[in-house]
mmCIF file of C-alpha atoms and ligand atoms in Angstrom:
data_model
loop_
_atom_site.group_PDB
_atom_site.id
_atom_site.type_symbol
_atom_site.label_atom_id
_atom_site.label_comp_id
_atom_site.label_asym_id
_atom_site.label_seq_id
_atom_site.Cartn_x
_atom_site.Cartn_y
_atom_site.Cartn_z
ATOM 1 C CA MET A 1 -114.364 -46.816 171.812
ATOM 2 C CA ALA A 2 -113.655 -50.013 173.733
ATOM 3 C CA HIS A 3 -110.359 -50.366 175.567
ATOM 4 C CA ARG A 4 -108.604 -53.481 174.323
ATOM 5 C CA VAL A 5 -106.917 -55.155 177.302
ATOM 6 C CA THR A 6 -104.870 -58.351 177.521
ATOM 7 C CA LEU A 7 -106.317 -60.620 180.223
ATOM 8 C CA ILE A 8 -103.978 -63.288 181.635
ATOM 9 C CA PRO A 9 -106.012 -65.406 184.081
ATOM 10 C CA GLY A 10 -102.871 -67.095 185.488
ATOM 11 C CA ASP A 11 -103.065 -70.338 187.483
ATOM 12 C CA GLY A 12 -103.919 -71.534 191.011
ATOM 13 C CA ILE A 13 -106.606 -69.144 192.284
ATOM 14 C CA GLY A 14 -105.875 -66.825 189.307
ATOM 15 C CA PRO A 15 -108.642 -67.934 186.895
ATOM 16 C CA GLU A 16 -111.395 -67.577 189.548
ATOM 17 C CA LEU A 17 -110.154 -64.136 190.568
ATOM 18 C CA ALA A 18 -109.773 -63.064 186.940
ATOM 19 C CA GLU A 19 -113.346 -64.089 186.147
ATOM 20 C CA ALA A 20 -114.719 -62.279 189.225
ATOM 21 C CA THR A 21 -112.688 -59.183 188.328
ATOM 22 C CA ARG A 22 -113.725 -59.231 184.674
ATOM 23 C CA ARG A 23 -117.375 -59.279 185.766
ATOM 24 C CA VAL A 24 -117.107 -56.299 188.096
ATOM 25 C CA LEU A 25 -115.050 -54.279 185.607
ATOM 26 C CA GLU A 26 -117.680 -54.871 182.939
ATOM 27 C CA SER A 27 -120.389 -53.838 185.404
ATOM 28 C CA SER A 28 -118.608 -50.543 185.975
ATOM 29 C CA GLY A 29 -119.953 -49.427 182.594
ATOM 30 C CA VAL A 30 -116.554 -49.167 180.894
ATOM 31 C CA ASP A 31 -116.367 -50.777 177.463
ATOM 32 C CA LEU A 32 -113.573 -53.381 177.641
ATOM 33 C CA ASP A 33 -112.519 -55.680 174.824
ATOM 34 C CA TRP A 34 -110.606 -58.598 176.365
ATOM 35 C CA ASP A 35 -107.750 -60.337 174.601
ATOM 36 C CA VAL A 36 -107.431 -63.483 176.743
ATOM 37 C CA GLN A 37 -103.930 -65.008 176.836
ATOM 38 C CA HIS A 38 -102.531 -67.892 178.841
ATOM 39 C CA ALA A 39 -99.124 -68.281 180.468
ATOM 40 C CA GLY A 40 -97.551 -70.546 183.104
ATOM 41 C CA SER A 41 -96.871 -74.236 183.600
ATOM 42 C CA ASP A 42 -100.274 -75.298 182.231
ATOM 43 C CA VAL A 43 -99.451 -74.065 178.731
ATOM 44 C CA MET A 44 -95.695 -74.661 178.535
ATOM 45 C CA ASP A 45 -95.989 -78.119 176.959
ATOM 46 C CA GLU A 46 -97.963 -76.642 174.036
ATOM 47 C CA HIS A 47 -95.224 -74.073 173.472
ATOM 48 C CA GLY A 48 -92.001 -76.058 173.449
ATOM 49 C CA GLY A 49 -91.502 -75.805 177.212
ATOM 50 C CA ASN A 50 -91.934 -72.007 177.267
ATOM 51 C CA PRO A 51 -94.280 -70.860 180.080
ATOM 52 C CA LEU A 52 -94.373 -67.325 178.645
ATOM 53 C CA PRO A 53 -95.073 -67.723 174.904
ATOM 54 C CA GLU A 54 -94.052 -64.913 172.559
ATOM 55 C CA HIS A 55 -97.657 -64.226 171.486
ATOM 56 C CA VAL A 56 -98.559 -63.307 175.092
ATOM 57 C CA LEU A 57 -95.845 -60.644 175.124
ATOM 58 C CA ASP A 58 -96.941 -59.470 171.648
ATOM 59 C CA SER A 59 -100.516 -59.093 172.874
ATOM 60 C CA ILE A 60 -99.447 -56.960 175.868
ATOM 61 C CA LEU A 61 -97.278 -54.773 173.655
ATOM 62 C CA ALA A 62 -100.032 -54.380 171.051
ATOM 63 C CA ASN A 63 -102.678 -53.453 173.638
ATOM 64 C CA GLY A 64 -100.349 -51.557 175.997
ATOM 65 C CA VAL A 65 -102.408 -52.680 179.001
ATOM 66 C CA ALA A 66 -102.846 -56.050 180.695
ATOM 67 C CA LEU A 67 -104.677 -57.409 183.722
ATOM 68 C CA LYS A 68 -102.954 -60.464 185.120
ATOM 69 C CA GLY A 69 -103.750 -63.159 187.660
ATOM 70 C CA PRO A 70 -100.958 -64.757 189.701
ATOM 71 C CA ILE A 71 -98.739 -67.414 188.127
ATOM 72 C CA THR A 72 -97.013 -70.198 190.093
ATOM 73 C CA THR A 73 -93.218 -70.429 190.137
ATOM 74 C CA PRO A 74 -91.603 -73.730 191.108
ATOM 75 C CA VAL A 75 -89.476 -73.267 194.251
ATOM 76 C CA GLY A 76 -85.738 -73.954 194.068
ATOM 77 C CA THR A 77 -85.788 -75.753 190.714
ATOM 78 C CA GLY A 78 -87.713 -75.610 187.412
ATOM 79 C CA PHE A 79 -88.414 -72.637 185.161
ATOM 80 C CA ARG A 80 -87.708 -69.041 186.153
ATOM 81 C CA SER A 81 -90.621 -66.950 187.379
ATOM 82 C CA VAL A 82 -92.975 -66.002 184.536
ATOM 83 C CA ASN A 83 -93.813 -62.866 186.526
ATOM 84 C CA VAL A 84 -90.194 -61.768 186.786
ATOM 85 C CA THR A 85 -89.501 -62.644 183.124
ATOM 86 C CA LEU A 86 -92.535 -60.645 182.035
ATOM 87 C CA ARG A 87 -91.396 -57.569 183.967
ATOM 88 C CA LYS A 88 -87.832 -57.884 182.669
ATOM 89 C CA THR A 89 -88.719 -58.589 179.035
ATOM 90 C CA LEU A 90 -91.216 -55.716 178.805
ATOM 91 C CA ASP A 91 -88.986 -53.521 180.969
ATOM 92 C CA LEU A 92 -91.835 -52.944 183.437
ATOM 93 C CA TYR A 93 -89.463 -51.252 185.831
ATOM 94 C CA GLY A 94 -91.892 -49.351 188.055
ATOM 95 C CA GLN A 95 -94.074 -51.454 190.324
ATOM 96 C CA VAL A 96 -96.655 -49.562 192.364
ATOM 97 C CA ARG A 97 -98.399 -51.272 195.266
ATOM 98 C CA PRO A 98 -100.790 -49.055 197.232
ATOM 99 C CA CYS A 99 -101.542 -50.220 200.779
ATOM 100 C CA LYS A 100 -104.557 -48.428 202.138
ATOM 101 C CA SER A 101 -106.827 -49.132 205.122
ATOM 102 C CA TYR A 102 -110.491 -49.569 204.276
ATOM 103 C CA GLU A 103 -113.062 -49.042 206.997
ATOM 104 C CA GLY A 104 -114.233 -52.309 208.505
ATOM 105 C CA VAL A 105 -111.122 -54.334 207.708
ATOM 106 C CA ARG A 106 -109.900 -56.492 210.555
ATOM 107 C CA SER A 107 -106.408 -55.192 211.151
ATOM 108 C CA ARG A 108 -104.321 -53.783 213.995
ATOM 109 C CA TYR A 109 -104.210 -50.450 212.133
ATOM 110 C CA ASP A 110 -106.911 -48.213 210.745
ATOM 111 C CA ASP A 111 -104.962 -45.344 209.234
ATOM 112 C CA VAL A 112 -102.493 -46.832 206.778
ATOM 113 C CA ASP A 113 -102.078 -45.115 203.436
ATOM 114 C CA LEU A 114 -98.763 -46.102 201.887
ATOM 115 C CA ILE A 115 -97.485 -46.428 198.356
ATOM 116 C CA ILE A 116 -94.740 -48.944 197.632
ATOM 117 C CA VAL A 117 -92.712 -48.102 194.532
ATOM 118 C CA ARG A 118 -90.515 -51.101 193.749
ATOM 119 C CA GLU A 119 -87.795 -51.298 191.115
ATOM 120 C CA ALA A 120 -88.646 -54.456 189.190
ATOM 121 C CA THR A 121 -85.832 -55.270 186.768
ATOM 122 C CA GLU A 122 -82.581 -55.349 188.770
ATOM 123 C CA ASP A 123 -81.189 -56.497 192.107
ATOM 124 C CA LEU A 124 -81.107 -60.139 193.222
ATOM 125 C CA TYR A 125 -84.175 -60.678 191.014
ATOM 126 C CA ALA A 126 -82.070 -60.153 187.862
ATOM 127 C CA GLY A 127 -81.781 -63.935 187.567
ATOM 128 C CA ILE A 128 -77.969 -63.948 187.369
ATOM 129 C CA GLU A 129 -77.241 -67.092 189.321
ATOM 130 C CA PHE A 130 -74.561 -69.746 189.448
ATOM 131 C CA GLU A 131 -75.480 -73.179 190.746
ATOM 132 C CA GLU A 132 -73.387 -74.748 193.496
ATOM 133 C CA GLY A 133 -70.801 -77.119 192.006
ATOM 134 C CA SER A 134 -71.225 -75.898 188.400
ATOM 135 C CA ALA A 135 -68.137 -75.078 186.338
ATOM 136 C CA ASP A 136 -69.260 -71.418 186.143
ATOM 137 C CA ALA A 137 -69.728 -71.161 189.923
ATOM 138 C CA LEU A 138 -66.293 -72.683 190.541
ATOM 139 C CA GLU A 139 -64.691 -70.367 187.993
ATOM 140 C CA LEU A 140 -66.368 -67.348 189.581
ATOM 141 C CA ILE A 141 -65.278 -68.442 193.069
ATOM 142 C CA GLU A 142 -61.719 -68.790 191.803
ATOM 143 C CA TRP A 143 -61.885 -65.327 190.189
ATOM 144 C CA ILE A 144 -63.202 -63.844 193.446
ATOM 145 C CA GLY A 145 -60.342 -65.538 195.286
ATOM 146 C CA GLU A 146 -57.843 -63.903 192.929
ATOM 147 C CA HIS A 147 -59.441 -60.528 193.682
ATOM 148 C CA GLY A 148 -58.937 -60.475 197.413
ATOM 149 C CA ALA A 149 -62.114 -62.099 198.764
ATOM 150 C CA SER A 150 -63.060 -65.634 199.611
ATOM 151 C CA VAL A 151 -66.183 -67.645 198.961
ATOM 152 C CA ARG A 152 -66.614 -71.246 200.155
ATOM 153 C CA PRO A 153 -66.197 -73.648 197.208
ATOM 154 C CA ASP A 154 -69.556 -75.308 197.905
ATOM 155 C CA SER A 155 -71.497 -72.042 197.445
ATOM 156 C CA GLY A 156 -74.290 -71.177 195.057
ATOM 157 C CA ILE A 157 -74.095 -67.539 193.948
ATOM 158 C CA SER A 158 -76.751 -64.940 193.085
ATOM 159 C CA ILE A 159 -75.573 -61.593 191.737
ATOM 160 C CA LYS A 160 -77.078 -58.287 192.876
ATOM 161 C CA PRO A 161 -76.735 -55.651 190.138
ATOM 162 C CA ILE A 162 -77.981 -52.128 190.912
ATOM 163 C CA SER A 163 -77.249 -49.528 188.231
ATOM 164 C CA VAL A 164 -77.157 -45.741 188.171
ATOM 165 C CA GLU A 165 -79.623 -45.705 185.261
ATOM 166 C CA GLY A 166 -82.023 -48.181 186.881
ATOM 167 C CA THR A 167 -81.961 -46.318 190.192
ATOM 168 C CA ARG A 168 -82.343 -42.896 188.639
ATOM 169 C CA ARG A 169 -85.426 -43.832 186.654
ATOM 170 C CA ILE A 170 -87.227 -45.563 189.543
ATOM 171 C CA VAL A 171 -86.538 -42.752 192.012
ATOM 172 C CA ASP A 172 -87.621 -40.250 189.345
ATOM 173 C CA PHE A 173 -90.737 -42.356 188.857
ATOM 174 C CA ALA A 174 -91.426 -42.268 192.630
ATOM 175 C CA PHE A 175 -91.163 -38.461 192.743
ATOM 176 C CA ASP A 176 -93.321 -38.154 189.661
ATOM 177 C CA TYR A 177 -95.911 -40.458 191.213
ATOM 178 C CA ALA A 178 -95.811 -38.479 194.478
ATOM 179 C CA ARG A 179 -96.340 -35.192 192.670
ATOM 180 C CA LYS A 180 -99.173 -36.428 190.415
ATOM 181 C CA ASN A 181 -100.974 -38.058 193.329
ATOM 182 C CA GLY A 182 -100.618 -35.283 195.886
ATOM 183 C CA ARG A 183 -98.220 -37.182 198.119
ATOM 184 C CA ARG A 184 -96.000 -35.360 200.602
ATOM 185 C CA LYS A 185 -92.870 -37.470 201.019
ATOM 186 C CA VAL A 186 -90.624 -40.047 199.319
ATOM 187 C CA THR A 187 -88.519 -42.404 201.473
ATOM 188 C CA ALA A 188 -85.654 -44.277 199.775
ATOM 189 C CA VAL A 189 -85.026 -47.651 201.401
ATOM 190 C CA HIS A 190 -81.623 -49.377 201.413
ATOM 191 C CA LYS A 191 -78.938 -51.246 203.294
ATOM 192 C CA ALA A 192 -76.129 -48.944 202.186
ATOM 193 C CA ASN A 193 -74.209 -49.391 205.422
ATOM 194 C CA ILE A 194 -73.465 -53.006 204.464
ATOM 195 C CA MET A 195 -73.695 -53.192 200.631
ATOM 196 C CA LYS A 196 -71.741 -50.084 199.782
ATOM 197 C CA PHE A 197 -71.449 -50.615 196.042
ATOM 198 C CA SER A 198 -75.027 -51.693 195.268
ATOM 199 C CA ASP A 199 -77.257 -50.138 197.952
ATOM 200 C CA GLY A 200 -74.642 -47.407 198.450
ATOM 201 C CA LEU A 201 -75.014 -46.477 194.801
ATOM 202 C CA TRP A 202 -78.802 -46.608 195.148
ATOM 203 C CA LEU A 203 -78.737 -44.172 198.076
ATOM 204 C CA HIS A 204 -76.252 -41.827 196.410
ATOM 205 C CA VAL A 205 -78.306 -41.659 193.184
ATOM 206 C CA ALA A 206 -81.580 -41.324 195.134
ATOM 207 C CA ARG A 207 -80.153 -38.288 196.950
ATOM 208 C CA GLU A 208 -79.111 -36.734 193.625
ATOM 209 C CA VAL A 209 -82.595 -37.260 192.173
ATOM 210 C CA ALA A 210 -84.128 -35.828 195.363
ATOM 211 C CA GLU A 211 -82.125 -32.627 194.909
ATOM 212 C CA GLN A 212 -83.809 -32.160 191.532
ATOM 213 C CA ASN A 213 -87.239 -32.688 193.118
ATOM 214 C CA GLY A 214 -87.061 -30.241 195.992
ATOM 215 C CA ASP A 215 -90.847 -29.672 196.009
ATOM 216 C CA VAL A 216 -91.404 -33.137 197.574
ATOM 217 C CA GLU A 217 -89.904 -34.045 200.950
ATOM 218 C CA PHE A 218 -87.229 -36.757 200.880
ATOM 219 C CA GLU A 219 -85.603 -39.012 203.465
ATOM 220 C CA ASP A 220 -83.901 -42.394 203.531
ATOM 221 C CA ARG A 221 -84.190 -45.401 205.838
ATOM 222 C CA ILE A 222 -82.196 -48.576 206.359
ATOM 223 C CA VAL A 223 -84.517 -51.447 205.479
ATOM 224 C CA ASP A 224 -84.462 -53.294 208.807
ATOM 225 C CA ASN A 225 -85.187 -50.107 210.747
ATOM 226 C CA LEU A 226 -87.944 -49.276 208.249
ATOM 227 C CA CYS A 227 -89.618 -52.648 208.897
ATOM 228 C CA MET A 228 -89.713 -51.998 212.622
ATOM 229 C CA GLN A 229 -91.002 -48.449 212.168
ATOM 230 C CA LEU A 230 -93.693 -49.565 209.704
ATOM 231 C CA VAL A 231 -95.041 -51.929 212.339
ATOM 232 C CA GLN A 232 -94.898 -49.264 215.066
ATOM 233 C CA ARG A 233 -95.857 -46.084 213.194
ATOM 234 C CA PRO A 234 -96.952 -46.696 209.598
ATOM 235 C CA GLU A 235 -98.593 -43.252 209.482
ATOM 236 C CA GLU A 236 -95.139 -41.653 209.348
ATOM 237 C CA TYR A 237 -94.549 -42.991 205.838
ATOM 238 C CA ASP A 238 -96.018 -42.043 202.499
ATOM 239 C CA VAL A 239 -94.264 -43.147 199.271
ATOM 240 C CA LEU A 240 -91.538 -45.776 199.772
ATOM 241 C CA VAL A 241 -89.107 -46.416 196.925
ATOM 242 C CA LEU A 242 -87.207 -49.686 197.175
ATOM 243 C CA PRO A 243 -84.892 -51.953 195.203
ATOM 244 C CA ASN A 244 -86.500 -55.147 193.931
ATOM 245 C CA LEU A 245 -86.007 -57.612 196.805
ATOM 246 C CA TYR A 246 -86.752 -55.226 199.696
ATOM 247 C CA GLY A 247 -89.750 -54.046 197.662
ATOM 248 C CA ASP A 248 -91.060 -57.587 197.487
ATOM 249 C CA ILE A 249 -90.697 -58.244 201.202
ATOM 250 C CA VAL A 250 -91.926 -54.851 202.412
ATOM 251 C CA SER A 251 -94.961 -55.179 200.097
ATOM 252 C CA ASP A 252 -96.135 -58.227 202.006
ATOM 253 C CA LEU A 253 -95.381 -56.536 205.341
ATOM 254 C CA CYS A 254 -97.538 -53.584 204.282
ATOM 255 C CA ALA A 255 -100.256 -55.923 202.979
ATOM 256 C CA GLY A 256 -100.292 -57.313 206.534
ATOM 257 C CA LEU A 257 -100.893 -53.807 207.903
ATOM 258 C CA ILE A 258 -104.044 -53.339 205.822
ATOM 259 C CA GLY A 259 -105.741 -56.677 206.421
ATOM 260 C CA GLY A 260 -103.760 -59.138 204.326
ATOM 261 C CA LEU A 261 -102.816 -60.116 200.802
ATOM 262 C CA GLY A 262 -106.456 -60.382 199.770
ATOM 263 C CA LEU A 263 -106.584 -56.574 199.748
ATOM 264 C CA ALA A 264 -103.239 -55.564 198.225
ATOM 265 C CA PRO A 265 -103.366 -54.507 194.556
ATOM 266 C CA GLY A 266 -100.486 -53.719 192.241
ATOM 267 C CA ALA A 267 -99.411 -52.283 188.909
ATOM 268 C CA ASN A 268 -96.262 -52.625 186.819
ATOM 269 C CA PHE A 269 -95.372 -49.676 184.613
ATOM 270 C CA GLY A 270 -92.864 -49.502 181.770
ATOM 271 C CA THR A 271 -92.358 -47.270 178.787
ATOM 272 C CA ARG A 272 -94.289 -49.582 176.436
ATOM 273 C CA ALA A 273 -96.972 -51.218 178.579
ATOM 274 C CA ALA A 274 -98.656 -51.399 181.983
ATOM 275 C CA VAL A 275 -99.587 -54.693 183.657
ATOM 276 C CA PHE A 276 -101.974 -54.750 186.624
ATOM 277 C CA GLU A 277 -101.821 -57.647 189.086
ATOM 278 C CA PRO A 278 -102.380 -58.297 192.787
ATOM 279 C CA THR A 279 -99.414 -58.512 195.176
ATOM 280 C CA HIS A 280 -100.331 -62.042 196.212
ATOM 281 C CA GLY A 281 -99.439 -65.276 194.479
ATOM 282 C CA SER A 282 -101.430 -68.238 193.171
ATOM 283 C CA ALA A 283 -102.233 -69.727 196.633
ATOM 284 C CA PRO A 284 -102.417 -73.251 195.114
ATOM 285 C CA LYS A 285 -104.034 -74.743 198.219
ATOM 286 C CA TYR A 286 -107.197 -72.714 197.514
ATOM 287 C CA ALA A 287 -107.281 -73.263 193.740
ATOM 288 C CA GLY A 288 -110.674 -74.192 192.318
ATOM 289 C CA GLN A 289 -112.458 -73.837 195.680
ATOM 290 C CA ASN A 290 -114.252 -70.513 195.098
ATOM 291 C CA LYS A 291 -112.651 -69.405 198.360
ATOM 292 C CA ALA A 292 -109.936 -66.777 197.720
ATOM 293 C CA ASN A 293 -110.552 -63.075 198.121
ATOM 294 C CA PRO A 294 -110.855 -61.392 194.703
ATOM 295 C CA MET A 295 -110.562 -57.851 196.102
ATOM 296 C CA ALA A 296 -106.794 -57.455 195.522
ATOM 297 C CA MET A 297 -107.289 -58.296 191.868
ATOM 298 C CA MET A 298 -110.415 -56.124 191.660
ATOM 299 C CA LEU A 299 -108.495 -53.217 193.213
ATOM 300 C CA SER A 300 -105.760 -53.863 190.625
ATOM 301 C CA GLY A 301 -108.593 -53.464 188.110
ATOM 302 C CA VAL A 302 -109.425 -50.118 189.750
ATOM 303 C CA LEU A 303 -105.799 -49.050 189.220
ATOM 304 C CA MET A 304 -106.152 -50.141 185.590
ATOM 305 C CA LEU A 305 -109.305 -48.051 185.115
ATOM 306 C CA ARG A 306 -107.466 -45.028 186.514
ATOM 307 C CA HIS A 307 -104.605 -45.689 184.078
ATOM 308 C CA LEU A 308 -107.172 -45.841 181.244
ATOM 309 C CA GLU A 309 -108.469 -42.479 182.524
ATOM 310 C CA GLU A 310 -111.836 -44.017 183.398
ATOM 311 C CA THR A 311 -111.729 -42.144 186.683
ATOM 312 C CA GLU A 312 -115.422 -42.026 187.397
ATOM 313 C CA ALA A 313 -115.864 -45.793 186.877
ATOM 314 C CA ALA A 314 -112.734 -46.433 188.966
ATOM 315 C CA ASP A 315 -114.168 -44.333 191.819
ATOM 316 C CA ARG A 316 -117.491 -46.139 191.628
ATOM 317 C CA LEU A 317 -115.898 -49.597 191.662
ATOM 318 C CA GLU A 318 -113.587 -48.691 194.543
ATOM 319 C CA THR A 319 -116.532 -47.268 196.501
ATOM 320 C CA ALA A 320 -118.551 -50.457 195.905
ATOM 321 C CA ILE A 321 -115.642 -52.591 197.173
ATOM 322 C CA ALA A 322 -115.157 -50.283 200.182
ATOM 323 C CA GLU A 323 -118.895 -50.483 201.029
ATOM 324 C CA LEU A 324 -118.825 -54.269 200.853
ATOM 325 C CA ILE A 325 -115.840 -54.352 203.226
ATOM 326 C CA ALA A 326 -117.522 -51.932 205.641
ATOM 327 C CA GLU A 327 -120.752 -53.999 205.647
ATOM 328 C CA GLY A 328 -118.673 -57.139 206.375
ATOM 329 C CA ARG A 329 -121.314 -59.595 205.130
ATOM 330 C CA SER A 330 -120.429 -60.638 201.567
ATOM 331 C CA VAL A 331 -116.719 -61.064 202.200
ATOM 332 C CA THR A 332 -114.394 -64.056 202.010
ATOM 333 C CA TYR A 333 -113.028 -66.085 204.931
ATOM 334 C CA ASP A 334 -109.883 -63.981 205.322
ATOM 335 C CA MET A 335 -111.942 -60.891 206.170
ATOM 336 C CA LYS A 336 -114.113 -62.533 208.805
ATOM 337 C CA PRO A 337 -113.326 -62.474 212.558
ATOM 338 C CA SER A 338 -112.320 -66.138 212.417
ATOM 339 C CA ARG A 339 -110.986 -68.043 209.417
ATOM 340 C CA ASP A 340 -113.647 -70.777 209.691
ATOM 341 C CA ASP A 341 -116.562 -68.343 209.993
ATOM 342 C CA PRO A 342 -119.504 -70.113 208.316
ATOM 343 C CA THR A 343 -120.912 -66.808 207.030
ATOM 344 C CA ALA A 344 -117.901 -66.251 204.734
ATOM 345 C CA VAL A 345 -118.870 -66.169 201.077
ATOM 346 C CA GLY A 346 -116.899 -67.381 198.043
ATOM 347 C CA THR A 347 -115.007 -65.555 195.319
ATOM 348 C CA SER A 348 -117.918 -65.436 192.889
ATOM 349 C CA GLU A 349 -120.400 -64.256 195.570
ATOM 350 C CA VAL A 350 -118.139 -61.262 196.271
ATOM 351 C CA ALA A 351 -118.344 -60.441 192.569
ATOM 352 C CA ASP A 352 -122.153 -60.889 192.617
ATOM 353 C CA ALA A 353 -122.478 -58.439 195.520
ATOM 354 C CA ILE A 354 -120.304 -55.823 193.810
ATOM 355 C CA VAL A 355 -122.097 -56.223 190.482
ATOM 356 C CA GLU A 356 -125.356 -55.658 192.354
ATOM 357 C CA LYS A 357 -124.039 -52.475 193.978
ATOM 358 C CA LEU A 358 -122.759 -51.201 190.646
ATOM 359 C CA SER A 359 -126.040 -51.933 188.914
ATOM 360 C CA VAL A 360 -127.634 -49.358 191.196
ATOM 361 C CA THR A 361 -125.027 -46.686 190.490
ATOM 362 C CA VAL A 362 -124.339 -47.137 186.734
HETATM 363 P P1 NAD B 1 -99.398 -66.547 198.017
HETATM 364 O O1 NAD B 1 -99.542 -65.063 197.960
HETATM 365 O O2 NAD B 1 -99.896 -67.302 196.846
HETATM 366 O O3 NAD B 1 -100.159 -67.125 199.279
HETATM 367 C C1 NAD B 1 -99.742 -66.994 200.620
HETATM 368 C C2 NAD B 1 -100.975 -67.131 201.520
HETATM 369 O O4 NAD B 1 -101.675 -65.900 201.517
HETATM 370 C C3 NAD B 1 -101.990 -68.148 201.017
HETATM 371 O O5 NAD B 1 -101.733 -69.437 201.487
HETATM 372 C C4 NAD B 1 -103.276 -67.601 201.574
HETATM 373 O O6 NAD B 1 -103.398 -67.979 202.925
HETATM 374 C C5 NAD B 1 -103.059 -66.110 201.494
HETATM 375 N N1 NAD B 1 -103.623 -65.528 200.275
HETATM 376 C C6 NAD B 1 -102.966 -65.136 199.163
HETATM 377 N N2 NAD B 1 -103.824 -64.604 198.271
HETATM 378 C C7 NAD B 1 -105.036 -64.665 198.844
HETATM 379 C C8 NAD B 1 -106.335 -64.263 198.429
HETATM 380 N N3 NAD B 1 -106.568 -63.695 197.236
HETATM 381 N N4 NAD B 1 -107.378 -64.489 199.252
HETATM 382 C C9 NAD B 1 -107.187 -65.053 200.458
HETATM 383 N N5 NAD B 1 -105.989 -65.438 200.917
HETATM 384 C C10 NAD B 1 -104.922 -65.249 200.126
HETATM 385 O O7 NAD B 1 -97.839 -66.827 198.283
HETATM 386 P P2 NAD B 1 -96.995 -68.158 198.170
HETATM 387 O O8 NAD B 1 -97.739 -69.295 198.777
HETATM 388 O O9 NAD B 1 -95.665 -67.780 198.685
HETATM 389 O O10 NAD B 1 -96.835 -68.412 196.618
HETATM 390 C C11 NAD B 1 -97.632 -69.315 195.851
HETATM 391 C C12 NAD B 1 -97.167 -69.257 194.416
HETATM 392 O O11 NAD B 1 -97.456 -67.976 193.848
HETATM 393 C C13 NAD B 1 -95.661 -69.466 194.241
HETATM 394 O O12 NAD B 1 -95.458 -70.277 193.131
HETATM 395 C C14 NAD B 1 -95.143 -68.064 193.989
HETATM 396 O O13 NAD B 1 -93.967 -68.065 193.229
HETATM 397 C C15 NAD B 1 -96.284 -67.465 193.208
HETATM 398 N N6 NAD B 1 -96.335 -65.987 193.255
HETATM 399 C C16 NAD B 1 -96.742 -65.371 192.122
HETATM 400 C C17 NAD B 1 -96.874 -63.992 192.120
HETATM 401 C C18 NAD B 1 -97.342 -63.324 190.857
HETATM 402 O O14 NAD B 1 -97.928 -63.984 190.006
HETATM 403 N N7 NAD B 1 -97.108 -62.046 190.678
HETATM 404 C C19 NAD B 1 -96.609 -63.249 193.282
HETATM 405 C C20 NAD B 1 -96.227 -63.927 194.444
HETATM 406 C C21 NAD B 1 -96.096 -65.308 194.427
#
């Protein structure tokens, strides 16, 4: 029976990457029935100013699985991130971003194999914000003043909630992931020395969860120290579990270790659905140019096939991508020795080359 999957092409470079990814997934021999849905600024006018229409959420819930391209978020003003709203509304709390070195990638490292597990519903991403000068911000500043602290009156305020429940389930998720995927160690990342009641709680709960998972090694690291150590000795780490904001930043750092954002896939897991999407954003400057690297989205497709228990097809697709990287010919500009290398191919040519490889193995 076909797997029915919601496909959200996204915007910017999203539609080109989604099309390339759809082609290679279909060439893997798995029967996929796409339910194409649109979200983002391009469709908000048709839906009363809502960039994430209800029917998109309904489709993901009905199918339980979605593959999503990046969606642009206006900076500083405008609507809230569709990506964050999607994760919060569907309670997609567990984000998994594998960062793995493939042979032939141009990077300073050749032995990286890390898994980022990022909590995706809490922290400074919760969207609880008070605009500078607003009545609510002024009231909050006054309240804070009455409770022994001081905040400058011309401040904007973002709230950082970290709960026992939210921490317990993501750290549990990280241990579960480690066990199922033969990983040796979970590292909880925090800044508990400074934020004692949010990150302090995170660390305390993580240690409790670790005690119940004694079969997997556990340690913790302060986030700034972790960043330095990842750059010096990434091989020392295995599964990293992080609150939302550190998870976002460290994901891009780790993408840098494995050759860039063009190679960093991701998955968002909740109790009701799973949404697969690359770590990178919509890179608007490359939109419509058949230029961006589709491999991060294709590798997100590989993660989706594994989730659908299409292991053999997932292995074949990942091998085809790995071979293409190792050969170094049919790859996009970002994987060439110099960014203006004339032998770089476009997004759709990468898909062509992978489809050709798969046609031999299917
Ligand atoms: P970005 O990831 O879109 O791009 C940063 C740079 O990385 C690009 O300029 C490009 O040089 C490179 N890059 C990214 N993807 C690439 C690819 N597939 N191939 C080759 N090079 C690639 O980050 P940004 O510029 O900070 O964000 C652009 C928009 O995307 C913003 O609106 C942001 O909010 C949004 N965004 C969305 C998601 C998501 O949909 N999940 C994630 C991150 C950012």
